[in-house]
Short mmCIF file of C-alpha atoms in Angstrom, two decimals:
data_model
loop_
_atom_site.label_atom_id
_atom_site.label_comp_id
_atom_site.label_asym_id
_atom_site.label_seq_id
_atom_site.Cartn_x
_atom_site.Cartn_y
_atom_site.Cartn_z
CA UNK A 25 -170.11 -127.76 -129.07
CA UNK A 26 -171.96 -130.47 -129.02
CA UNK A 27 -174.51 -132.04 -126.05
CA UNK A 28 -172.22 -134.31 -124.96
CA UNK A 29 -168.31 -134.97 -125.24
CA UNK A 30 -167.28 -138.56 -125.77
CA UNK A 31 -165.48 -138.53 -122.45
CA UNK A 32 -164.32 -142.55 -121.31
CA UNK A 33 -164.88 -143.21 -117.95
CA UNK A 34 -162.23 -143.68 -115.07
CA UNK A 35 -160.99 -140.06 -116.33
CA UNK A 36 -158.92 -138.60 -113.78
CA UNK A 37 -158.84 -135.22 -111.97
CA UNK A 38 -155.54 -133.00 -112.75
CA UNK A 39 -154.19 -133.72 -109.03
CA UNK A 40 -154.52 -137.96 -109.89
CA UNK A 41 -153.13 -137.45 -113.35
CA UNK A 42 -150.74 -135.68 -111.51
CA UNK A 43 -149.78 -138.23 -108.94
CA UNK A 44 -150.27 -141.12 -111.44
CA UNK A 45 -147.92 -139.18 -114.21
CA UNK A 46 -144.92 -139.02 -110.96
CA UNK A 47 -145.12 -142.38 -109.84
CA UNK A 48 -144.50 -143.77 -113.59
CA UNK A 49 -140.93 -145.60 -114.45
CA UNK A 50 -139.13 -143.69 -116.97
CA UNK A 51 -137.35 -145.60 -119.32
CA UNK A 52 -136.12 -146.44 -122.77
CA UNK A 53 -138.66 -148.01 -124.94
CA UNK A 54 -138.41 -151.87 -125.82
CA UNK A 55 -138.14 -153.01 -128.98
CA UNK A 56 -140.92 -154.23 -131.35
CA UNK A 57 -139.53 -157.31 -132.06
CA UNK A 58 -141.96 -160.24 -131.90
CA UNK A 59 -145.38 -157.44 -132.34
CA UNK A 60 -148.06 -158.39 -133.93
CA UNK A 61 -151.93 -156.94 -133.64
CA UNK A 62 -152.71 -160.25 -133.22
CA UNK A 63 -151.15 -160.70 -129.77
CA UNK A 64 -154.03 -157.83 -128.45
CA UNK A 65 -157.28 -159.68 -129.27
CA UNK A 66 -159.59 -156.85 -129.56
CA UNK A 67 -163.24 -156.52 -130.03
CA UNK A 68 -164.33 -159.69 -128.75
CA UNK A 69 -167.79 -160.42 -127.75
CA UNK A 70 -169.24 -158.84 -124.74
CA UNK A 71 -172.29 -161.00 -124.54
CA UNK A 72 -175.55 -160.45 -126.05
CA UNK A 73 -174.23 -160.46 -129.79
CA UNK A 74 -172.50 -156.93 -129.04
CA UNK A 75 -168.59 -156.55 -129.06
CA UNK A 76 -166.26 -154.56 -127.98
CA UNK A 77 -166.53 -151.74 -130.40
CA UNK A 78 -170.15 -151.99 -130.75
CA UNK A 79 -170.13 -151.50 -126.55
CA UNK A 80 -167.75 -148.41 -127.16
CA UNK A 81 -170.14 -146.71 -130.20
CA UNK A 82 -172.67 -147.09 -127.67
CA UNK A 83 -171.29 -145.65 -124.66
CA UNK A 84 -170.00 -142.74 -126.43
CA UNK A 85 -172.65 -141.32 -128.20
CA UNK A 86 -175.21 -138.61 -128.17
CA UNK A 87 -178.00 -141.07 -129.51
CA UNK A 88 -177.80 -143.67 -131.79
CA UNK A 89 -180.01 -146.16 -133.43
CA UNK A 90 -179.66 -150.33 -133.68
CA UNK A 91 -178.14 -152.52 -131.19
CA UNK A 92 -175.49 -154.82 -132.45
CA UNK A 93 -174.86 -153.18 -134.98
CA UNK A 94 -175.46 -149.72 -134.31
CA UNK A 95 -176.35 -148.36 -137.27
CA UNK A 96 -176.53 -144.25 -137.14
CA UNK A 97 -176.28 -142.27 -134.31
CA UNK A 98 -174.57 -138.88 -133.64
CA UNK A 99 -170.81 -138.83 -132.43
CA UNK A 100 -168.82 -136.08 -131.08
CA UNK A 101 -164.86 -136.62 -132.11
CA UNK A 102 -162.70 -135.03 -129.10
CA UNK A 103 -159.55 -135.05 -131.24
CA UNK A 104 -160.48 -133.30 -133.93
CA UNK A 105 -164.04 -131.93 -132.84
CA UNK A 106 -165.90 -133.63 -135.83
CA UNK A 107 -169.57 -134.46 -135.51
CA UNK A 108 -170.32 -137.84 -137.39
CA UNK A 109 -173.42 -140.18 -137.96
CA UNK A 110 -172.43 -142.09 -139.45
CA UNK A 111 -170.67 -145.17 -137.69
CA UNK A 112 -168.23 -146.38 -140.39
CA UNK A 113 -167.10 -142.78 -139.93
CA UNK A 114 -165.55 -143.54 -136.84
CA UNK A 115 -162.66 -145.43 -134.85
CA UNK A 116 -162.45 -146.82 -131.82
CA UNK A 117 -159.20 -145.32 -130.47
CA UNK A 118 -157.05 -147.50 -128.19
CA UNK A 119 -156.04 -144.04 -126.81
CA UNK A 120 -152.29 -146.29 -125.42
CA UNK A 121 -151.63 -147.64 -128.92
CA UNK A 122 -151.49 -151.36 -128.42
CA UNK A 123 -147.99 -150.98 -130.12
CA UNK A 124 -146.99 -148.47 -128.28
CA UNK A 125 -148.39 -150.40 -124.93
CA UNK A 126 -146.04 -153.39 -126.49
CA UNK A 127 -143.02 -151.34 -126.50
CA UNK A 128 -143.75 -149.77 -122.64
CA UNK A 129 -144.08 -153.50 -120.96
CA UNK A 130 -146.97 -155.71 -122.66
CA UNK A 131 -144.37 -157.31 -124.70
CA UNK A 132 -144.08 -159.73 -121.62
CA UNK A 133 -147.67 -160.18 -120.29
CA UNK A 134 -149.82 -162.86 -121.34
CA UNK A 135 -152.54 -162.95 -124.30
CA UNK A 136 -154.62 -163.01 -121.61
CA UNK A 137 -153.53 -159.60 -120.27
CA UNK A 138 -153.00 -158.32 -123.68
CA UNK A 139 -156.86 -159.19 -124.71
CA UNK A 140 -158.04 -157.07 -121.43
CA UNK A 141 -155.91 -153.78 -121.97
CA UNK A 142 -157.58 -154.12 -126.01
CA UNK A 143 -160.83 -154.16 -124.39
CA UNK A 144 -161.10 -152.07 -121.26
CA UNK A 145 -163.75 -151.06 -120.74
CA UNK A 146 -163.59 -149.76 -117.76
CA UNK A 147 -160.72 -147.08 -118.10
CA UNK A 148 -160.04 -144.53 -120.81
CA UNK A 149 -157.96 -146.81 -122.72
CA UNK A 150 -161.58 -146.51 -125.66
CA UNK A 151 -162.65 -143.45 -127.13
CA UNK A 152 -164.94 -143.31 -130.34
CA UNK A 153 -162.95 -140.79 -132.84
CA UNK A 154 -163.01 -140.09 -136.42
CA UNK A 155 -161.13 -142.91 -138.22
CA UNK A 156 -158.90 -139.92 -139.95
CA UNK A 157 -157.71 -138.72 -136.46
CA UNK A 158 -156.98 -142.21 -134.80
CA UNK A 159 -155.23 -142.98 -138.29
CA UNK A 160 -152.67 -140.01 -138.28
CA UNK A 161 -151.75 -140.89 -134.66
CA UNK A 162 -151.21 -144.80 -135.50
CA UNK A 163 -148.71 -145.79 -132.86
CA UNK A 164 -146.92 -142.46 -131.86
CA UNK A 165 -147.02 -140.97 -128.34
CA UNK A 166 -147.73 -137.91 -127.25
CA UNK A 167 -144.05 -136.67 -127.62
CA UNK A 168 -144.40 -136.79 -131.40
CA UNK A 169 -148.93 -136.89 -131.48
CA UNK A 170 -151.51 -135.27 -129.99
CA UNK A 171 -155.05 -133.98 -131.36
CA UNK A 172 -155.40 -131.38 -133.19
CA UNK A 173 -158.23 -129.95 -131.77
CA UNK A 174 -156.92 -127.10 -129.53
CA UNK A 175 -158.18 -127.63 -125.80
CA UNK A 176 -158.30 -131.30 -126.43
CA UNK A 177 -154.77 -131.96 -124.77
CA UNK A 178 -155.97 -131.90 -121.31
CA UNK A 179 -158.41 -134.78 -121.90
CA UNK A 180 -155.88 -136.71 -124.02
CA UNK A 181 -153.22 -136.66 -121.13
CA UNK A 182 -155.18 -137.58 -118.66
CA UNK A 183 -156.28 -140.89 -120.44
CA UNK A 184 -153.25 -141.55 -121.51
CA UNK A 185 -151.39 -141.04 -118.01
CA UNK A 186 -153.91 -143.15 -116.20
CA UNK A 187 -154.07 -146.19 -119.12
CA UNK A 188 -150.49 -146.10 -118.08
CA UNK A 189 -151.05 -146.16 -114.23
CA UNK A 190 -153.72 -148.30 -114.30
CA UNK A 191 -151.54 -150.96 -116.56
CA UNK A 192 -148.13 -150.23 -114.80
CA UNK A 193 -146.44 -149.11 -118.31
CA UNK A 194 -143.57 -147.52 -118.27
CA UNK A 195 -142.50 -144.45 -120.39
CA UNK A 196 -140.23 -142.49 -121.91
CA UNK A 197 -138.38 -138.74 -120.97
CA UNK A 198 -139.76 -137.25 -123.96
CA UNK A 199 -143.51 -138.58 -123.70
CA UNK A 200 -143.33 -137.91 -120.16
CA UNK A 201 -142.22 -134.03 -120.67
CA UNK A 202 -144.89 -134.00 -123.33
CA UNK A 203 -147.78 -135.24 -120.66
CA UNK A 204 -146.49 -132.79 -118.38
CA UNK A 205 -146.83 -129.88 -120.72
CA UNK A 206 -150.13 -131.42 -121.87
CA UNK A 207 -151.72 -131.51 -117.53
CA UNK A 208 -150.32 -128.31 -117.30
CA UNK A 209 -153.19 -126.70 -119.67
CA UNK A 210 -155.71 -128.41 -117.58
CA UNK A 211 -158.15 -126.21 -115.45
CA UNK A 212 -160.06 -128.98 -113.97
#
């Protein structure tokens, strides 16, 4: 196991997850008419020639060298528990899919709004994985995805629950029985 785990900030303890994950609406997903990528700007620039991504590769790894660009480092993948360094190794997982964040309310917010969830920052909605990991997930939720690293579930709820919160998106009976199982293997 490696020095550090890429953990995002703003990750919750079980008992917030917990209150966050009960206080969610449950409801039937909306369509995906009218999605497009596009409609999430993501990785703009964050000042001082660094963007988004470059800001995330930063944050979440053991060391690394360069600025903007980063150019090696050493990265720790939670999903799949890869070590990489590497940078074009790696993806920069919007841990809510931006189409699955489309279909759970975002389909009505403004680019505005869109741009910020695509580049938070702040919350766990940005994790650094292996590109192969964040690929087989693409848009799916945790009802039908989750890592494959065993003991990586725990983590993965808990940013997903609180992306949700923290972005009032709604979600569905099966995803939210899937998060439920998922908390439930927490221990911290």
């Amino acid at each position: 196991m490696p020095s550090a785990l890429a953990f995002p900030p703003g990750t919750p303890s079980k008992s917030t997850a917990q209150s966050q994950l009960n206080s969610l609406t449950v409801k039937s997903e909306s369509s995906m008419t009218g999605y497009s990528r596009d409609k999430f700007p993501h990785w703009i620039g964050q000042g001082s020639g660094c963007d988004t991504r470059q800001l995330v590769l930063q944050r979440d790894a053991d060391y690394y060298s360069g600025s903007c660009p980063v150019t090696s480092g050493k990265w720790y993948s939670y999903y799949d528990g890869v070590t990489f360094y590497d940078p074009s190794d790696l993806d920069i997982d919007h841990v809510v899919p931006l189409a699955e964040a489309w279909r759970s309310g975002a389909s009505s917010w403004t680019t505005e709004k869109r741009e910020d969830i695509a580049n938070d920052l702040s919350g766990p909605q940005l994790i650094a994985v292996s590109a192969s990991s964040n690929r087989s997930k693409g848009d799916q939720d945790p009802s039908t995805w989750q890592p494959p690293r065993s003991g990586a579930d725990c983590g993965y709820s808990k940013w997903w629950i609180s992306t949700k919160y923290k972005w009032g998106l709604s979600l569905q009976s099966s995803e939210k029985t899937a998060l439920q199982g998922m908390l439930n293997s927490c221990v911290y």
